[in-house]
């Protein structure tokens, strides 16, 4: 007869431990996030701002749940990640709208920008002509972030379709995945640049209307952009053949599992 009492911790496979710890991390993430959401809903005295906050707070638990499902079921990431990526873009949109609302709306932000001293473009575009403070600066920043909101769902849908058609292969840069990642990387990089530019201009004003604006910027960049560039790095490690296959997992599946576990851990920190 099978006796569970004779099984030692050392006999439990590492990937089972990884899955179990991922479950615990996801539960913690959901508990923290739901607690914060409840506190906002309990004191819903600024609906113009708090509706965006609540939507943003759902990002970490949804990201963690998506990672756990990808860790649990083989080869589902290209399919279920389309929903995660769409909500990721929705989160960036809500973050930008929240900042505008905190500062009094879009016209108020333009007026605040117009009253400020002209600044140079941040590195590495410091050699280019600066955007004129006011309307030009505002709309360039806004459209720079909003293009990401549009591009990422399109990339996610393209990944879904290519995976369904059998043209997606994360371990090869000669398939459609290469072009999807290039487009997404360019879009994310430009969105980060525009957000950094906005913060450099408006950080003093934000400090008067919200607590720790820098922390909010770092969190949203961590949730959205760090995970994206982490994926790029792991795919590069896979491409150069540094991750060997095992008897149980292909190299691609192993890298995907590592990425999903890291996301489960990171969401606890960012929640």
XYZ file of N, CA and C in Angstrom:
813
model
N 0.843 -1.194 0.000
C 0.000 0.000 0.000
C 0.882 1.250 0.000
N 0.331 2.331 -0.567
C 1.072 3.592 -0.657
C 0.991 4.313 0.685
N 2.144 4.576 1.278
C 2.203 5.179 2.611
C 2.799 6.585 2.511
N 1.951 7.610 2.701
C 2.411 8.997 2.627
C 3.416 9.327 3.720
N 3.321 8.625 4.848
C 4.202 8.925 5.979
C 5.662 8.602 5.671
N 5.892 7.769 4.646
C 7.254 7.387 4.313
C 7.910 8.342 3.314
N 7.143 9.305 2.819
C 7.692 10.271 1.864
C 8.387 11.388 2.626
N 9.626 11.660 2.282
C 10.376 12.745 2.917
C 10.291 13.999 2.055
N 10.623 15.141 2.670
C 10.606 16.397 1.923
C 11.560 16.349 0.733
N 12.681 15.661 0.906
C 13.684 15.590 -0.163
C 13.174 14.827 -1.379
N 12.169 13.961 -1.184
C 11.637 13.167 -2.287
C 10.592 13.920 -3.106
N 10.139 15.034 -2.605
C 9.154 15.826 -3.346
C 9.877 16.600 -4.442
N 9.468 16.468 -5.706
C 10.168 17.144 -6.808
C 10.178 18.659 -6.633
N 11.233 19.277 -7.151
C 11.398 20.722 -7.011
C 10.249 21.487 -7.653
N 9.756 21.007 -8.803
C 8.684 21.746 -9.471
C 7.377 21.695 -8.677
N 7.206 20.663 -7.837
C 6.033 20.628 -6.959
C 6.156 21.677 -5.855
N 7.363 21.828 -5.311
C 7.603 22.876 -4.315
C 7.382 24.254 -4.933
N 7.858 24.417 -6.162
C 7.694 25.703 -6.844
C 6.218 26.034 -7.021
N 5.435 25.029 -7.422
C 3.999 25.266 -7.617
C 3.317 25.593 -6.289
N 3.663 24.866 -5.232
C 3.046 25.099 -3.928
C 3.364 26.497 -3.403
N 4.623 26.905 -3.517
C 4.979 28.255 -3.056
C 4.301 29.314 -3.915
N 4.130 29.033 -5.211
C 3.434 29.977 -6.089
C 1.984 30.160 -5.650
N 1.334 29.063 -5.276
C -0.050 29.151 -4.783
C -0.123 30.031 -3.538
N 0.799 29.815 -2.614
C 0.831 30.614 -1.381
C 1.052 32.085 -1.703
N 1.965 32.371 -2.621
C 2.253 33.755 -3.003
C 1.042 34.419 -3.643
N 0.328 33.680 -4.471
C -0.868 34.235 -5.120
C -1.951 34.534 -4.089
N -2.135 33.633 -3.137
C -3.129 33.861 -2.075
C -2.777 35.115 -1.279
N -1.502 35.288 -0.954
C -1.064 36.478 -0.214
C -1.320 37.738 -1.034
N -1.009 37.685 -2.327
C -1.230 38.841 -3.202
C -2.696 39.230 -3.239
N -3.562 38.239 -3.398
C -5.004 38.525 -3.422
C -5.479 39.090 -2.091
N -4.975 38.550 -0.990
C -5.389 39.036 0.332
C -4.994 40.497 0.526
N -3.760 40.838 0.161
C -3.290 42.222 0.308
C -4.088 43.155 -0.587
N -4.254 42.771 -1.852
C -4.932 43.636 -2.818
C -6.399 43.837 -2.466
N -7.090 42.760 -2.112
C -8.506 42.885 -1.759
C -8.691 43.718 -0.502
N -7.751 43.616 0.431
C -7.818 44.442 1.636
C -7.711 45.922 1.285
N -6.790 46.263 0.391
C -6.622 47.652 -0.024
C -7.828 48.143 -0.813
N -8.363 47.289 -1.676
C -9.552 47.663 -2.449
C -10.733 47.904 -1.521
N -10.897 47.038 -0.530
C -11.999 47.198 0.426
C -11.892 48.515 1.181
N -10.672 48.879 1.580
C -10.492 50.139 2.307
C -10.866 51.340 1.441
N -10.547 51.269 0.165
C -10.921 52.363 -0.736
C -12.434 52.428 -0.927
N -13.066 51.276 -1.096
C -14.516 51.255 -1.301
C -15.263 51.651 -0.037
N -14.679 51.332 1.118
C -15.310 51.687 2.388
C -15.332 53.198 2.582
N -14.279 53.867 2.110
C -14.206 55.328 2.203
C -14.109 55.896 0.791
N -15.209 55.777 0.083
C -15.259 56.176 -1.328
C -15.668 57.640 -1.434
N -14.793 58.523 -0.902
C -15.134 59.943 -0.842
C -14.585 60.744 -2.017
N -13.731 60.126 -2.837
C -13.227 60.790 -4.049
C -13.378 59.852 -5.246
N -14.621 59.645 -5.683
C -14.848 58.679 -6.767
C -14.141 59.032 -8.065
N -13.905 60.331 -8.315
C -13.224 60.742 -9.545
C -11.806 60.195 -9.618
N -11.186 59.970 -8.460
C -9.827 59.429 -8.401
C -9.834 57.961 -8.000
N -10.656 57.610 -7.018
C -10.603 56.264 -6.451
C -11.065 55.181 -7.417
N -11.913 55.533 -8.382
C -12.312 54.510 -9.356
C -11.106 54.029 -10.156
N -10.175 54.944 -10.426
C -8.947 54.554 -11.126
C -8.031 53.756 -10.205
N -7.984 54.140 -8.944
C -7.138 53.436 -7.974
C -7.579 51.980 -7.830
N -8.890 51.764 -7.716
C -9.417 50.406 -7.549
C -9.077 49.545 -8.763
N -9.228 50.110 -9.949
C -8.895 49.359 -11.165
C -7.416 48.993 -11.202
N -6.571 49.922 -10.767
C -5.128 49.668 -10.751
C -4.782 48.580 -9.734
N -5.467 48.597 -8.584
C -5.171 47.624 -7.530
C -5.509 46.192 -7.937
N -6.403 46.035 -8.903
C -6.735 44.690 -9.379
C -5.628 44.100 -10.253
N -4.694 44.937 -10.677
C -3.669 44.477 -11.608
C -2.794 43.380 -11.006
N -2.268 43.593 -9.808
C -1.344 42.624 -9.198
C -1.989 41.253 -8.993
N -3.194 41.158 -8.386
C -3.780 39.824 -8.211
C -4.122 39.133 -9.525
N -4.579 39.887 -10.522
C -4.881 39.274 -11.815
C -3.610 38.787 -12.500
N -2.565 39.570 -12.393
C -1.261 39.166 -12.938
C -0.788 37.883 -12.256
N -0.915 37.831 -10.926
C -0.470 36.659 -10.173
C -1.288 35.421 -10.533
N -2.609 35.588 -10.671
C -3.468 34.458 -11.032
C -3.127 33.943 -12.422
N -2.894 34.855 -13.346
C -2.502 34.460 -14.701
C -1.200 33.654 -14.672
N -0.237 34.119 -13.868
C 1.044 33.417 -13.764
C 0.861 32.020 -13.181
N -0.005 31.891 -12.177
C -0.243 30.584 -11.560
C -0.889 29.621 -12.551
N -1.843 30.107 -13.331
C -2.482 29.254 -14.339
C -1.476 28.815 -15.397
N -0.595 29.730 -15.795
C 0.439 29.388 -16.774
C 1.428 28.384 -16.198
N 1.676 28.478 -14.896
C 2.579 27.545 -14.225
C 1.939 26.169 -14.073
N 0.628 26.153 -13.910
C -0.096 24.904 -13.668
C -0.347 24.118 -14.948
N -0.747 24.831 -15.988
C -1.130 24.169 -17.242
C -0.089 24.452 -18.331
N 0.317 23.409 -19.012
C 1.381 23.513 -20.008
C 0.897 24.204 -21.283
N 1.728 25.099 -21.812
C 1.508 25.743 -23.113
C 0.236 26.590 -23.197
N -0.200 27.144 -22.072
C -1.394 27.996 -22.118
C -1.051 29.482 -22.096
N 0.206 29.816 -21.816
C 0.589 31.225 -21.672
C 0.206 32.091 -22.862
N 0.487 31.680 -24.114
C 0.137 32.550 -25.240
C -1.356 32.829 -25.351
N -2.175 31.940 -24.777
C -3.623 32.096 -24.897
C -4.211 32.940 -23.769
N -3.854 32.621 -22.528
C -4.454 33.356 -21.410
C -3.782 34.701 -21.178
N -2.544 34.856 -21.675
C -1.854 36.132 -21.478
C -2.496 37.273 -22.247
N -3.323 36.955 -23.227
C -3.998 38.018 -23.969
C -4.901 38.822 -23.039
N -5.535 38.150 -22.078
C -6.399 38.847 -21.119
C -5.555 39.657 -20.130
N -4.440 39.080 -19.696
C -3.543 39.801 -18.790
C -2.984 41.047 -19.453
N -2.550 40.911 -20.694
C -1.941 42.042 -21.393
C -2.953 43.152 -21.661
N -4.182 42.772 -21.955
C -5.224 43.784 -22.160
C -5.493 44.543 -20.862
N -5.524 43.832 -19.738
C -5.742 44.529 -18.467
C -4.518 45.345 -18.084
N -3.348 44.896 -18.475
C -2.128 45.660 -18.242
C -2.210 47.010 -18.944
N -2.648 47.004 -20.203
C -2.813 48.252 -20.947
C -3.889 49.119 -20.302
N -4.959 48.482 -19.841
C -6.037 49.197 -19.151
C -5.517 49.843 -17.873
N -4.600 49.176 -17.184
C -4.008 49.719 -15.958
C -3.193 50.972 -16.245
N -2.391 50.940 -17.294
C -1.589 52.112 -17.660
C -2.495 53.288 -17.997
N -3.575 53.014 -18.720
C -4.547 54.069 -19.047
C -5.130 54.678 -17.779
N -5.537 53.825 -16.837
C -6.132 54.315 -15.594
C -5.124 55.067 -14.738
N -3.869 54.651 -14.778
C -2.837 55.353 -14.021
C -2.659 56.771 -14.543
N -2.605 56.913 -15.856
C -2.453 58.241 -16.450
C -3.671 59.108 -16.150
N -4.866 58.539 -16.269
C -6.091 59.290 -15.970
C -6.137 59.697 -14.503
N -5.660 58.830 -13.615
C -5.628 59.152 -12.191
C -4.724 60.351 -11.925
N -3.565 60.380 -12.570
C -2.647 61.508 -12.396
C -3.287 62.805 -12.871
N -3.964 62.751 -14.004
C -4.626 63.950 -14.518
C -5.716 64.429 -13.562
N -6.494 63.494 -13.022
C -7.572 63.860 -12.094
C -7.009 64.450 -10.807
N -5.920 63.884 -10.309
C -5.301 64.415 -9.092
C -4.860 65.862 -9.273
N -4.467 66.199 -10.492
C -3.973 67.550 -10.777
C -5.068 68.491 -11.269
N -6.320 68.007 -11.298
C -7.436 68.878 -11.652
C -7.986 68.706 -13.043
N -7.547 67.704 -13.775
C -8.034 67.473 -15.127
C -7.006 67.867 -16.179
N -7.291 67.511 -17.421
C -6.317 67.712 -18.490
C -6.008 69.181 -18.740
N -7.035 70.036 -18.770
C -6.791 71.457 -19.020
C -5.959 72.067 -17.896
N -6.194 71.628 -16.673
C -5.407 72.133 -15.547
C -3.946 71.700 -15.667
N -3.724 70.471 -16.125
C -2.352 69.984 -16.299
C -1.632 70.796 -17.369
N -2.332 71.091 -18.459
C -1.733 71.897 -19.529
C -1.354 73.279 -19.009
N -2.241 73.877 -18.213
C -1.957 75.207 -17.647
C -0.762 75.159 -16.706
N -0.688 74.109 -15.889
C 0.449 73.960 -14.978
C 1.757 73.797 -15.751
N 1.700 73.016 -16.816
C 2.900 72.822 -17.634
C 3.336 74.123 -18.300
N 2.358 74.864 -18.821
C 2.664 76.106 -19.534
C 3.320 77.137 -18.626
N 3.021 77.065 -17.327
C 3.577 78.035 -16.376
C 4.980 77.666 -15.909
N 5.454 76.479 -16.304
C 6.764 76.020 -15.838
C 7.877 76.428 -16.804
N 9.081 76.423 -16.275
C 10.258 76.746 -17.078
C 10.522 75.627 -18.078
N 10.917 76.029 -19.278
C 11.222 75.049 -20.321
C 12.361 74.122 -19.874
N 12.184 72.824 -20.106
C 13.221 71.854 -19.750
C 13.740 71.162 -21.004
N 14.937 70.608 -20.899
C 15.486 69.802 -21.982
C 14.843 68.423 -21.951
N 14.891 67.749 -23.073
C 14.394 66.386 -23.117
C 15.299 65.497 -22.270
N 14.721 64.555 -21.524
C 15.553 63.647 -20.727
C 16.455 62.789 -21.618
N 17.525 62.284 -21.028
C 18.421 61.356 -21.720
C 17.618 60.141 -22.191
N 17.836 59.622 -23.386
C 18.929 59.907 -24.320
C 18.557 60.892 -25.427
N 17.409 61.555 -25.326
C 16.986 62.499 -26.368
C 17.299 63.942 -25.993
N 18.267 64.128 -25.093
C 18.585 65.472 -24.618
C 19.157 66.365 -25.713
N 19.601 65.774 -26.816
C 20.189 66.539 -27.922
C 19.128 67.043 -28.899
N 17.879 66.584 -28.770
C 16.814 66.985 -29.691
C 16.146 68.265 -29.207
N 15.373 68.895 -30.095
C 14.618 70.084 -29.704
C 13.586 69.703 -28.645
N 13.511 70.448 -27.551
C 12.566 70.094 -26.477
C 11.123 70.333 -26.890
N 10.233 69.568 -26.290
C 8.807 69.818 -26.481
C 8.436 71.085 -25.717
N 7.690 71.950 -26.366
C 7.304 73.219 -25.755
C 6.357 72.949 -24.593
N 6.642 73.580 -23.460
C 5.808 73.390 -22.271
C 4.386 73.867 -22.550
N 3.419 73.073 -22.130
C 2.023 73.396 -22.388
C 1.386 72.320 -23.244
N 0.653 72.738 -24.276
C -0.088 71.781 -25.108
C 0.822 70.744 -25.763
N 1.927 71.187 -26.350
C 2.803 70.245 -27.056
C 3.364 69.200 -26.103
N 3.856 69.622 -24.960
C 4.392 68.685 -23.979
C 3.311 67.725 -23.498
N 2.146 68.265 -23.172
C 1.069 67.435 -22.632
C 0.647 66.359 -23.626
N 0.354 66.749 -24.858
C -0.177 65.786 -25.823
C 0.888 64.802 -26.300
N 2.134 65.223 -26.355
C 3.190 64.265 -26.694
C 3.348 63.203 -25.612
N 3.280 63.639 -24.350
C 3.348 62.684 -23.240
C 2.122 61.777 -23.237
N 0.957 62.376 -23.392
C -0.289 61.597 -23.363
C -0.324 60.563 -24.483
N -0.032 60.991 -25.707
C -0.069 60.062 -26.831
C 1.067 59.045 -26.746
N 2.187 59.442 -26.135
C 3.289 58.506 -25.954
C 2.923 57.353 -25.040
N 2.107 57.629 -24.035
C 1.635 56.575 -23.136
C 0.457 55.826 -23.751
N -0.450 56.557 -24.396
C -1.647 55.935 -24.950
C -1.337 54.984 -26.107
N -0.248 55.236 -26.838
C 0.088 54.294 -27.909
C 0.367 52.909 -27.335
N 0.953 52.867 -26.123
C 1.201 51.586 -25.460
C -0.117 50.892 -25.120
N -1.081 51.690 -24.702
C -2.398 51.156 -24.346
C -3.056 50.492 -25.557
N -2.765 50.980 -26.743
C -3.333 50.412 -27.965
C -2.472 49.284 -28.538
N -1.156 49.454 -28.484
C -0.250 48.496 -29.128
C -0.221 47.156 -28.406
N -0.178 47.171 -27.073
C -0.020 45.921 -26.318
C -1.188 44.954 -26.526
N -2.458 45.393 -26.480
C -3.537 44.443 -26.786
C -3.446 43.876 -28.200
N -3.015 44.696 -29.163
C -2.847 44.207 -30.535
C -1.756 43.137 -30.584
N -0.648 43.381 -29.881
C 0.433 42.386 -29.818
C -0.038 41.104 -29.136
N -0.822 41.258 -28.079
C -1.344 40.083 -27.370
C -2.265 39.273 -28.276
N -3.110 39.974 -29.027
C -4.011 39.285 -29.957
C -3.221 38.600 -31.070
N -2.163 39.256 -31.552
C -1.317 38.651 -32.588
C -0.634 37.390 -32.063
N -0.189 37.425 -30.804
C 0.413 36.241 -30.186
C -0.597 35.107 -30.087
N -1.817 35.451 -29.683
C -2.891 34.454 -29.561
C -3.158 33.789 -30.907
N -3.293 34.596 -31.952
C -3.600 34.071 -33.285
C -2.444 33.232 -33.817
N -1.212 33.725 -33.646
C -0.053 32.982 -34.155
C 0.140 31.666 -33.405
N -0.134 31.667 -32.092
C -0.034 30.422 -31.319
C -1.099 29.425 -31.763
N -2.301 29.931 -32.012
C -3.403 29.067 -32.462
C -3.099 28.474 -33.836
N -2.408 29.263 -34.680
C -2.082 28.815 -36.033
C -0.795 27.999 -36.092
N -0.097 27.887 -34.938
C 1.137 27.120 -34.898
C 2.355 27.867 -35.381
N 2.238 29.206 -35.486
C 3.366 30.012 -35.976
C 4.153 30.648 -34.850
N 3.730 30.423 -33.612
C 4.397 31.035 -32.457
C 5.341 30.024 -31.840
N 6.592 30.439 -31.626
C 7.576 29.572 -30.969
C 8.542 30.455 -30.212
N 8.371 30.506 -28.875
C 9.155 31.426 -28.067
C 10.647 31.167 -28.066
N 11.084 29.961 -28.444
C 12.512 29.658 -28.415
C 13.224 30.017 -29.710
N 12.490 30.481 -30.699
C 13.102 30.849 -31.973
C 12.767 32.284 -32.323
N 13.776 33.015 -32.720
C 13.568 34.410 -33.092
C 13.345 34.547 -34.594
N 13.040 33.446 -35.273
C 12.764 33.505 -36.702
C 11.272 33.389 -36.978
N 10.473 33.359 -35.963
C 9.032 33.268 -36.128
C 8.398 34.616 -35.826
N 7.074 34.633 -35.866
C 6.344 35.872 -35.630
C 6.626 36.446 -34.247
N 7.008 35.593 -33.299
C 7.274 36.077 -31.941
C 8.322 37.178 -31.931
N 9.323 37.070 -32.803
C 10.364 38.094 -32.874
C 9.768 39.459 -33.166
N 8.919 39.513 -34.172
C 8.373 40.802 -34.598
C 7.390 41.355 -33.579
N 6.635 40.475 -32.947
C 5.724 40.922 -31.891
C 6.509 41.527 -30.735
N 7.600 40.868 -30.331
C 8.403 41.352 -29.213
C 9.114 42.659 -29.545
N 9.558 42.816 -30.788
C 10.210 44.066 -31.187
C 9.232 45.227 -31.097
N 8.037 45.034 -31.631
C 7.019 46.094 -31.590
C 6.649 46.423 -30.150
N 6.408 45.396 -29.335
C 6.024 45.614 -27.939
C 7.140 46.287 -27.152
N 8.384 45.902 -27.421
C 9.528 46.492 -26.713
C 9.668 47.974 -27.042
N 9.549 48.322 -28.310
C 9.634 49.734 -28.713
C 8.508 50.542 -28.082
N 7.310 49.975 -28.076
C 6.158 50.661 -27.499
C 6.335 50.880 -26.002
N 6.783 49.845 -25.286
C 6.971 49.951 -23.835
C 8.069 50.947 -23.490
N 9.150 50.929 -24.259
C 10.263 51.846 -23.996
C 9.826 53.294 -24.152
N 9.071 53.574 -25.199
C 8.610 54.947 -25.420
C 7.611 55.375 -24.343
N 6.749 54.472 -23.928
C 5.785 54.796 -22.869
C 6.498 55.116 -21.556
N 7.529 54.337 -21.222
C 8.314 54.609 -20.014
C 8.965 55.982 -20.108
N 9.529 56.278 -21.256
C 10.202 57.566 -21.455
C 9.222 58.721 -21.241
N 8.028 58.591 -21.780
C 7.025 59.654 -21.639
C 6.556 59.795 -20.192
N 6.396 58.677 -19.487
C 6.010 58.741 -18.077
C 7.102 59.396 -17.234
N 8.346 59.059 -17.516
C 9.466 59.679 -16.794
C 9.504 61.176 -17.065
N 9.288 61.571 -18.313
C 9.257 62.995 -18.667
C 8.151 63.711 -17.910
N 6.974 63.098 -17.859
C 5.843 63.692 -17.142
C 6.172 63.862 -15.664
N 6.778 62.833 -15.061
C 7.106 62.922 -13.637
C 8.144 64.004 -13.375
N 9.139 64.123 -14.237
C 10.169 65.146 -14.052
C 9.562 66.550 -14.046
N 8.541 66.750 -14.858
C 7.911 68.068 -14.961
C 6.955 68.326 -13.804
N 6.165 67.314 -13.443
C 5.030 67.523 -12.546
C 5.231 66.977 -11.140
N 6.420 66.515 -10.780
C 6.578 65.847 -9.479
C 6.281 66.779 -8.304
N 6.635 68.054 -8.409
C 6.351 68.985 -7.312
C 4.851 69.179 -7.135
N 4.119 69.281 -8.232
C 2.663 69.434 -8.154
C 2.010 68.164 -7.615
N 2.519 67.012 -8.031
C 1.961 65.748 -7.551
C 2.186 65.561 -6.058
N 3.305 66.037 -5.556
C 3.595 65.906 -4.125
C 2.622 66.700 -3.262
N 1.976 67.708 -3.826
C 1.004 68.506 -3.069
C -0.389 67.877 -3.059
N -0.642 66.919 -3.965
C -1.996 66.356 -4.070
C -2.054 64.870 -3.730
N -0.908 64.209 -3.586
C -0.914 62.790 -3.247
C 0.343 62.441 -2.463
N 0.254 61.363 -1.709
C 1.377 60.905 -0.890
C 2.293 60.018 -1.735
N 3.588 60.278 -1.648
C 4.610 59.458 -2.295
C 4.331 59.214 -3.785
N 4.297 60.264 -4.596
C 4.060 60.063 -6.035
C 5.141 59.236 -6.713
N 6.396 59.365 -6.243
C 7.468 58.569 -6.836
C 7.210 57.081 -6.630
N 6.737 56.723 -5.441
C 6.425 55.325 -5.172
C 5.354 54.789 -6.104
N 4.340 55.612 -6.387
C 3.277 55.200 -7.305
C 3.828 54.970 -8.705
N 4.720 55.853 -9.139
C 5.342 55.677 -10.448
C 6.157 54.391 -10.492
N 6.918 54.133 -9.447
C 7.766 52.943 -9.426
C 6.933 51.669 -9.403
N 5.809 51.690 -8.690
C 4.953 50.509 -8.620
C 4.350 50.199 -9.980
N 3.790 51.223 -10.632
C 3.152 50.967 -11.927
C 4.182 50.525 -12.957
N 5.382 51.100 -12.888
C 6.440 50.673 -13.804
C 6.888 49.255 -13.473
N 6.878 48.919 -12.180
C 7.270 47.577 -11.789
C 6.279 46.531 -12.244
N 4.991 46.793 -12.002
C 3.950 45.835 -12.358
C 3.913 45.612 -13.861
N 3.965 46.691 -14.610
C 3.752 46.608 -16.046
C 5.051 46.387 -16.812
N 6.017 47.290 -16.614
C 7.168 47.302 -17.503
C 8.275 46.346 -17.065
N 8.485 46.184 -15.758
C 9.535 45.269 -15.315
C 9.238 43.848 -15.770
N 7.981 43.420 -15.633
C 7.617 42.065 -16.044
C 7.833 41.871 -17.544
N 7.562 42.928 -18.315
C 7.758 42.828 -19.764
C 9.231 42.625 -20.104
N 10.102 43.470 -19.547
C 11.521 43.365 -19.872
C 12.154 42.120 -19.241
N 11.577 41.636 -18.157
C 12.023 40.364 -17.586
C 11.766 39.236 -18.579
N 10.601 39.289 -19.232
C 10.271 38.290 -20.252
C 11.275 38.332 -21.400
N 11.628 39.537 -21.844
C 12.599 39.686 -22.929
C 13.949 39.081 -22.531
N 14.388 39.356 -21.301
C 15.672 38.841 -20.823
C 15.676 37.318 -20.774
N 14.605 36.731 -20.243
C 14.540 35.273 -20.141
C 14.480 34.622 -21.521
N 13.783 35.262 -22.456
C 13.743 34.726 -23.813
C 15.124 34.776 -24.469
N 15.886 35.815 -24.140
C 17.252 35.909 -24.674
C 18.127 34.800 -24.098
N 17.987 34.547 -22.796
C 18.736 33.453 -22.157
C 18.373 32.121 -22.812
N 17.091 31.948 -23.123
C 16.650 30.734 -23.811
C 17.247 30.649 -25.210
N 17.284 31.776 -25.903
C 17.781 31.815 -27.277
C 19.238 31.387 -27.373
N 20.063 31.826 -26.429
C 21.498 31.516 -26.496
C 21.807 30.120 -25.965
N 20.766 29.395 -25.550
C 20.942 28.006 -25.149
C 21.493 27.799 -23.761
N 21.365 28.806 -22.894
C 21.922 28.697 -21.547
C 21.067 27.798 -20.659
N 19.778 27.663 -20.985
C 18.872 26.830 -20.188
C 18.732 25.471 -20.867
N 19.213 24.401 -20.241
C 19.110 23.071 -20.854
C 17.746 22.443 -20.579
N 17.345 21.556 -21.459
C 16.120 20.797 -21.236
C 16.373 19.710 -20.193
N 15.312 19.247 -19.554
C 15.405 18.152 -18.588
C 14.568 16.982 -19.093
N 14.546 15.905 -18.322
C 13.746 14.749 -18.717
C 12.257 15.067 -18.690
N 11.862 15.991 -17.813
C 10.441 16.303 -17.655
C 9.993 17.521 -18.450
N 10.898 18.490 -18.676
C 10.493 19.751 -19.287
C 11.427 20.130 -20.432
N 10.847 20.718 -21.466
C 11.664 21.325 -22.510
C 12.276 22.611 -21.960
N 13.308 23.114 -22.630
C 13.946 24.358 -22.186
C 12.952 25.512 -22.216
N 12.090 25.539 -23.236
C 11.106 26.611 -23.353
C 10.117 26.573 -22.192
N 9.645 25.365 -21.849
C 8.697 25.222 -20.744
C 9.361 25.581 -19.417
N 10.635 25.230 -19.261
C 11.360 25.529 -18.028
C 11.510 27.035 -17.839
N 11.871 27.744 -18.915
C 12.005 29.199 -18.840
C 10.655 29.845 -18.545
N 9.607 29.344 -19.182
C 8.269 29.881 -18.941
C 7.864 29.680 -17.485
N 8.175 28.509 -16.919
C 7.840 28.233 -15.522
C 8.602 29.154 -14.575
N 9.884 29.380 -14.855
C 10.682 30.299 -14.031
C 10.087 31.701 -14.080
N 9.719 32.141 -15.284
C 9.136 33.475 -15.435
C 7.834 33.605 -14.650
N 6.973 32.596 -14.737
C 5.683 32.663 -14.046
C 5.868 32.635 -12.528
N 6.825 31.845 -12.042
C 7.067 31.822 -10.594
C 7.594 33.170 -10.118
N 8.503 33.765 -10.877
C 9.032 35.085 -10.514
C 7.919 36.123 -10.455
N 6.984 36.047 -11.391
C 5.860 36.987 -11.381
C 5.021 36.796 -10.122
N 4.771 35.545 -9.736
C 4.010 35.287 -8.501
C 4.696 35.930 -7.302
N 6.014 35.823 -7.238
C 6.771 36.426 -6.138
C 6.741 37.948 -6.217
N 6.951 38.490 -7.403
C 7.018 39.945 -7.574
C 5.690 40.621 -7.272
N 4.595 39.945 -7.544
C 3.287 40.554 -7.283
C 3.023 40.720 -5.785
N 3.585 39.834 -4.964
C 3.469 40.010 -3.509
C 4.183 41.287 -3.088
N 5.358 41.509 -3.639
C 6.145 42.701 -3.303
C 5.432 43.965 -3.766
N 4.873 43.928 -4.969
C 4.258 45.114 -5.549
C 2.837 45.351 -5.062
N 2.189 44.314 -4.530
C 0.807 44.481 -4.048
C 0.751 45.422 -2.856
